[in-house]
Tab-separated table of C-alpha atoms in Angstrom:
chain	number	residue	atom	x	y	z
A	1	MET	CA	377.222	60.645	78.948
A	2	ARG	CA	373.426	60.370	78.993
A	3	ARG	CA	371.725	58.504	76.220
A	4	LEU	CA	368.873	60.323	74.628
A	5	THR	CA	366.087	58.025	73.538
A	6	ILE	CA	363.677	59.322	70.995
A	7	GLY	CA	360.354	57.482	70.755
A	8	GLN	CA	358.148	57.109	67.722
A	9	VAL	CA	355.928	60.154	67.056
A	10	THR	CA	352.224	59.309	66.572
A	11	GLU	CA	350.125	61.384	64.195
A	12	PRO	CA	346.914	62.893	65.728
A	13	ARG	CA	343.746	60.937	64.898
A	14	ASP	CA	341.206	62.412	62.505
A	15	GLU	CA	337.934	62.711	64.570
A	16	GLY	CA	336.007	64.650	61.960
A	17	GLY	CA	333.735	61.681	61.176
A	18	ALA	CA	332.755	61.200	64.810
A	19	ILE	CA	331.926	64.879	65.208
A	20	LEU	CA	329.803	64.799	62.071
A	21	ILE	CA	327.846	61.839	63.408
A	22	LEU	CA	327.381	63.637	66.722
A	23	VAL	CA	326.153	66.789	64.955
A	24	VAL	CA	323.687	64.802	62.878
A	25	PHE	CA	322.430	63.004	65.987
A	26	LEU	CA	321.987	66.244	67.901
A	27	THR	CA	320.255	67.879	64.952
A	28	VAL	CA	317.770	65.018	64.668
A	29	THR	CA	317.210	65.141	68.431
A	30	LEU	CA	316.569	68.887	68.351
A	31	VAL	CA	314.117	68.522	65.469
A	32	ALA	CA	312.340	65.752	67.354
A	33	MET	CA	312.143	67.906	70.474
A	34	ALA	CA	310.843	70.826	68.415
A	35	ALA	CA	308.239	68.547	66.885
A	36	LEU	CA	307.215	67.350	70.337
A	37	VAL	CA	306.964	70.832	71.814
A	38	VAL	CA	305.482	72.710	68.858
A	39	ASP	CA	303.408	70.118	67.057
A	40	VAL	CA	302.041	68.240	70.057
A	41	GLY	CA	301.329	71.563	71.758
A	42	ALA	CA	299.466	72.733	68.663
A	43	LEU	CA	297.458	69.510	68.555
A	44	LEU	CA	296.492	69.807	72.221
A	45	ASP	CA	295.555	73.470	71.813
A	46	GLU	CA	293.465	72.646	68.746
A	47	ARG	CA	291.694	69.871	70.590
A	48	ARG	CA	290.987	72.204	73.506
A	49	GLN	CA	289.349	74.687	71.148
A	50	LEU	CA	287.359	71.917	69.479
A	51	GLN	CA	286.237	70.535	72.846
A	52	ASN	CA	285.008	73.959	73.924
A	53	GLY	CA	283.087	74.219	70.658
A	54	ALA	CA	281.610	70.739	71.055
A	55	ASP	CA	280.529	71.414	74.651
A	56	ALA	CA	278.980	74.779	73.776
A	57	GLY	CA	277.255	73.389	70.693
A	58	ALA	CA	275.810	70.370	72.503
A	59	LEU	CA	274.459	72.513	75.349
A	60	ALA	CA	272.988	75.065	72.936
A	61	VAL	CA	271.151	72.399	70.941
A	62	ALA	CA	269.940	70.742	74.162
A	63	HIS	CA	268.733	74.139	75.399
A	64	GLY	CA	266.607	74.589	72.273
A	65	CYS	CA	265.292	71.038	72.524
A	66	GLY	CA	264.370	71.688	76.148
A	67	LEU	CA	262.272	74.623	74.957
A	68	GLY	CA	260.614	72.422	72.361
A	69	ALA	CA	262.516	73.599	69.265
A	70	CYS	CA	265.705	71.666	68.448
A	71	ASP	CA	267.967	73.797	66.233
A	72	LEU	CA	270.886	71.641	65.110
A	73	THR	CA	272.489	74.515	63.172
A	74	LEU	CA	273.505	76.216	66.428
A	75	ALA	CA	276.396	73.793	66.869
A	76	GLN	CA	278.290	74.905	63.766
A	77	GLY	CA	278.279	78.571	64.724
A	78	LEU	CA	279.496	77.818	68.244
A	79	ALA	CA	282.169	75.444	66.963
A	80	ASN	CA	283.532	78.262	64.790
A	81	ALA	CA	283.189	80.839	67.569
A	82	ASN	CA	285.337	78.707	69.892
A	83	SER	CA	288.034	78.244	67.251
A	84	ARG	CA	290.747	80.905	66.968
A	85	ASP	CA	290.686	80.743	63.181
A	86	ASN	CA	286.856	80.709	63.208
A	87	ASP	CA	286.934	77.583	61.097
A	88	SER	CA	285.970	74.097	62.266
A	89	GLN	CA	283.531	71.381	61.316
A	90	ALA	CA	280.589	70.298	63.497
A	91	THR	CA	278.481	67.169	63.048
A	92	VAL	CA	275.289	66.880	65.103
A	93	THR	CA	273.344	63.723	65.871
A	94	LEU	CA	270.161	63.429	67.912
A	95	ALA	CA	270.210	60.272	70.014
A	96	PRO	CA	267.533	58.421	72.002
A	97	ALA	CA	266.645	59.404	75.568
A	98	ASN	CA	266.786	63.146	74.848
A	99	ARG	CA	270.466	63.286	73.947
A	100	VAL	CA	272.391	65.249	71.327
A	101	LYS	CA	275.943	64.397	70.255
A	102	VAL	CA	278.207	67.007	68.687
A	103	THR	CA	281.507	66.063	67.063
A	104	THR	CA	283.868	68.857	66.045
A	105	SER	CA	286.936	68.476	63.837
A	106	SER	CA	289.755	70.676	62.583
A	107	ARG	CA	289.387	72.412	59.256
A	108	ASP	CA	291.470	74.925	57.328
A	109	SER	CA	292.045	76.031	53.755
A	110	GLY	CA	293.833	72.754	53.047
A	111	GLY	CA	291.036	70.540	54.311
A	112	THR	CA	290.594	68.920	57.706
A	113	ILE	CA	294.282	68.357	58.442
A	114	LEU	CA	296.065	70.442	61.035
A	115	PRO	CA	299.533	70.814	59.419
A	116	TYR	CA	302.676	69.880	61.342
A	117	ALA	CA	305.374	72.513	61.779
A	118	PHE	CA	308.270	70.076	62.317
A	119	GLY	CA	306.763	66.626	62.591
A	120	GLN	CA	306.635	66.180	58.831
A	121	VAL	CA	310.424	65.789	58.787
A	122	LEU	CA	310.234	62.761	61.087
A	123	THR	CA	306.916	61.172	60.190
A	124	GLY	CA	306.559	62.063	56.552
A	125	GLN	CA	302.963	63.109	57.290
A	126	LYS	CA	301.646	66.581	56.594
A	127	GLY	CA	299.564	66.649	59.756
A	128	ARG	CA	296.482	65.111	61.274
A	129	THR	CA	292.766	65.719	61.787
A	130	VAL	CA	291.845	66.587	65.368
A	131	ARG	CA	288.399	65.761	66.761
A	132	ALA	CA	286.417	66.300	69.950
A	133	THR	CA	283.023	65.019	71.059
A	134	ALA	CA	280.418	66.177	73.563
A	135	THR	CA	276.994	64.816	74.461
A	136	ALA	CA	274.312	66.851	76.203
A	137	GLY	CA	270.863	65.893	77.385
A	138	TRP	CA	267.662	67.463	78.601
A	139	GLY	CA	264.639	66.429	80.594
A	140	PRO	CA	262.230	67.452	83.331
A	141	PRO	CA	263.909	68.495	86.586
A	142	ALA	CA	263.857	65.962	89.406
A	143	SER	CA	263.985	68.816	91.899
A	144	ALA	CA	263.948	72.599	91.784
A	145	SER	CA	263.707	75.690	93.950
A	146	ALA	CA	260.102	76.901	93.779
A	147	ILE	CA	257.610	79.049	95.653
A	148	PRO	CA	255.261	77.119	97.988
A	149	LEU	CA	252.193	77.417	95.788
A	150	ALA	CA	251.195	74.271	93.920
A	151	ILE	CA	249.076	74.192	90.785
A	152	SER	CA	247.285	71.099	89.532
A	153	GLU	CA	248.352	69.638	86.213
A	154	CYS	CA	244.698	69.830	85.195
A	155	ASP	CA	244.642	73.604	85.662
A	156	LEU	CA	247.965	74.011	83.914
A	157	ALA	CA	246.680	72.100	80.906
A	158	GLN	CA	243.627	74.361	80.754
A	159	LEU	CA	245.679	77.565	80.974
A	160	GLY	CA	248.403	76.588	78.526
A	161	ILE	CA	251.948	77.847	78.068
A	162	GLY	CA	252.281	81.280	76.525
A	163	ASN	CA	248.861	82.543	77.617
A	164	TYR	CA	248.407	85.359	80.091
A	165	SER	CA	246.214	84.220	82.976
A	166	VAL	CA	244.669	85.679	86.104
A	167	ILE	CA	244.079	82.645	88.298
A	168	THR	CA	241.742	83.091	91.237
A	169	PHE	CA	241.847	80.735	94.197
A	170	ALA	CA	238.109	80.556	94.855
A	171	LYS	CA	237.323	78.367	91.870
A	172	THR	CA	233.883	76.789	92.090
A	173	SER	CA	233.324	75.491	88.551
A	174	GLY	CA	235.174	74.040	85.610
A	175	PRO	CA	236.759	70.710	84.680
A	176	CYS	CA	239.435	70.836	87.400
A	177	VAL	CA	237.401	71.583	90.530
A	178	ALA	CA	237.243	67.945	91.583
A	179	LYS	CA	241.022	67.620	91.183
A	180	ASP	CA	241.956	70.562	93.415
A	181	ALA	CA	241.862	70.892	97.155
A	182	SER	CA	240.466	74.419	97.015
A	183	GLY	CA	240.863	76.787	94.105
A	184	ALA	CA	243.439	76.541	91.360
A	185	PHE	CA	246.433	76.594	93.699
A	186	GLY	CA	247.366	74.918	96.961
A	187	TRP	CA	249.435	76.491	99.697
A	188	LEU	CA	252.339	74.323	100.844
A	189	THR	CA	253.908	74.158	104.278
A	190	ALA	CA	257.354	75.399	103.292
A	191	ALA	CA	259.578	78.444	103.223
A	192	CYS	CA	259.761	80.756	100.245
A	193	PRO	CA	261.466	79.502	98.168
A	194	THR	CA	262.017	75.810	98.946
A	195	THR	CA	263.589	72.977	96.976
A	196	PHE	CA	260.872	70.462	96.112
A	197	SER	CA	261.378	67.019	94.565
A	198	THR	CA	259.126	65.218	92.128
A	199	GLY	CA	257.458	62.163	93.604
A	200	ALA	CA	257.317	63.769	97.049
A	201	THR	CA	254.133	64.298	99.024
A	202	VAL	CA	254.028	67.765	100.579
A	203	ALA	CA	251.753	69.011	103.354
A	204	GLY	CA	249.327	71.788	102.582
A	205	ASP	CA	248.980	74.980	104.581
A	206	PRO	CA	245.375	76.203	104.320
A	207	GLY	CA	245.997	79.085	106.723
A	208	SER	CA	248.784	80.617	104.647
A	209	SER	CA	248.399	84.197	103.425
A	210	GLY	CA	250.823	83.697	100.559
A	211	PRO	CA	254.578	83.597	99.938
A	212	SER	CA	254.907	87.230	98.895
A	213	SER	CA	258.275	87.596	100.654
A	214	CYS	CA	260.061	86.037	97.667
A	215	LEU	CA	257.908	87.427	94.835
A	216	VAL	CA	258.922	90.265	92.536
A	217	ILE	CA	256.800	91.583	89.683
A	218	ASN	CA	258.072	90.802	86.181
A	219	THR	CA	260.338	87.981	87.314
A	220	ASP	CA	260.123	84.262	86.606
A	221	VAL	CA	259.219	81.821	89.379
A	222	LEU	CA	258.753	78.080	89.499
A	223	LEU	CA	255.624	76.491	90.949
A	224	PRO	CA	255.299	72.827	91.945
A	225	VAL	CA	252.742	70.890	89.897
A	226	PHE	CA	250.625	68.210	91.598
A	227	ASP	CA	248.569	65.412	90.080
A	228	THR	CA	246.615	64.276	93.150
A	229	VAL	CA	245.593	65.818	96.454
A	230	THR	CA	244.241	64.079	99.533
A	231	GLY	CA	242.845	65.203	102.859
A	232	THR	CA	241.470	68.557	103.932
A	233	GLY	CA	242.617	71.434	106.113
A	234	SER	CA	245.914	70.811	107.869
A	235	ASN	CA	245.824	67.194	106.640
A	236	THR	CA	245.952	68.212	102.966
A	237	ARG	CA	248.701	66.444	101.029
A	238	TYR	CA	249.872	67.229	97.502
A	239	HIS	CA	251.740	64.745	95.308
A	240	ILE	CA	254.347	66.728	93.322
A	241	VAL	CA	255.004	65.543	89.762
A	242	GLY	CA	256.810	68.476	88.131
A	243	PHE	CA	257.289	72.211	87.875
A	244	ALA	CA	255.792	75.080	85.893
A	245	ALA	CA	257.449	78.427	85.172
A	246	LEU	CA	255.384	81.602	85.609
A	247	ARG	CA	256.396	85.088	84.483
A	248	LEU	CA	254.805	86.897	87.388
A	249	THR	CA	252.947	90.162	86.820
A	250	GLY	CA	250.876	90.477	90.013
A	251	TRP	CA	249.156	88.820	92.948
A	252	ARG	CA	246.775	89.287	95.838
A	253	PHE	CA	246.818	86.870	98.750
A	254	GLY	CA	244.389	88.710	100.986
A	255	GLY	CA	244.134	92.163	102.546
A	256	SER	CA	247.249	94.239	102.015
A	257	ASN	CA	249.313	91.237	100.906
A	258	ALA	CA	249.233	92.227	97.252
A	259	SER	CA	251.480	93.526	94.532
A	260	SER	CA	251.147	97.066	93.307
A	261	PRO	CA	249.349	97.080	90.984
A	262	HIS	CA	247.426	93.809	91.099
A	263	PRO	CA	244.751	92.547	88.663
A	264	CYS	CA	242.609	90.660	91.159
A	265	GLY	CA	240.000	93.148	92.391
A	266	ASN	CA	238.735	91.848	95.738
A	267	SER	CA	239.637	88.242	94.928
A	268	ASN	CA	242.745	86.325	95.829
A	269	CYS	CA	244.741	85.470	92.761
A	270	ILE	CA	248.088	85.229	91.067
A	271	ALA	CA	248.615	86.566	87.546
A	272	GLY	CA	251.162	86.093	84.800
A	273	THR	CA	252.115	84.001	81.799
A	274	PHE	CA	253.243	80.406	81.992
A	275	ILE	CA	256.426	80.064	79.962
A	276	SER	CA	258.917	77.462	78.813
A	277	GLN	CA	262.123	77.566	80.829
A	278	VAL	CA	265.440	75.727	80.824
A	279	LEU	CA	267.483	75.124	83.974
A	280	ASN	CA	271.139	74.123	84.155
A	281	ASP	CA	271.952	70.873	85.910
A	282	PRO	CA	273.838	71.673	89.145
A	283	THR	CA	275.389	68.192	89.243
A	284	GLY	CA	276.826	68.502	85.763
A	285	ALA	CA	276.010	64.875	84.970
A	286	GLY	CA	272.241	64.681	84.609
A	287	ALA	CA	271.474	63.412	88.109
A	288	GLY	CA	269.092	66.369	88.532
A	289	VAL	CA	266.899	65.188	85.672
A	290	GLY	CA	263.810	63.115	86.337
A	291	THR	CA	261.230	61.327	84.259
A	292	GLY	CA	257.702	62.146	83.244
A	293	PRO	CA	256.229	65.343	81.813
A	294	GLY	CA	258.137	68.610	82.037
A	295	TYR	CA	255.208	71.080	81.970
A	296	GLY	CA	257.393	73.447	79.944
A	297	VAL	CA	260.377	73.297	82.337
A	298	SER	CA	263.496	71.322	81.370
A	299	ARG	CA	266.944	70.848	82.800
A	300	ILE	CA	269.996	70.519	80.505
A	301	PHE	CA	273.259	68.776	81.332
A	302	LEU	CA	276.549	67.764	79.767
A	303	VAL	CA	277.177	64.027	79.662
A	304	SER	CA	280.778	64.112	78.465
């Protein structure tokens, strides 16, 4: 006869406490992940909006300064325009060396704090203030694409910015005659247009009949400005020191090489109004900006 052995029966363990701990841990982890995804994402998005506003504001103020009229109030409007809620704070500071610094910060009905959606549970903080900074500068261009007609800085000073002028080449009197090679302008040996650099010495082209191939009435063109000229004829050399912007209205460079209409009669001339003009910096870092006078033409750039 087989013996039946009955062992001791063990009661199942109560694991309710362990499950509760696991649920609490997972809940905290999920809240932390939500805070990371939602709150950090919101902070980064807010900073992106503020950075766009700071960049736009700094460039706008620099643009006005380049034209000779710094308007610091432009930054606030552009800071708001680049914010989805149309509400941010902009602080503007003019710095030495033709620089403007714009700092933007978050702002809402509760103040400057961007409220957390989940992070408050973990950190105990309601939110944080987000900021962004941009610095822009302006100055005379170190180089620019211009037509190959140079004007002396003496003549430019006499004509003035904002004044309509008909400038004839056969100038025989006035305070600038001794400072010009011949007439108010000097032909340059270059294509139309050409990129000229300040500080360069450029050969003259006395036999030129004018760069009309790149001229259009009622458009703006840049002209190199020279301070000194040496030599005569094909040995003429112009020292370029800057650029002037001309709103072109007509020209006559001899014979049929003239705009229609032109204001020159039987003389050779170029006509228009010298204006202030701002150029963007193609390098994006200010390397295209030189030193010295701007003659009404400035280049703006974003530093950071």
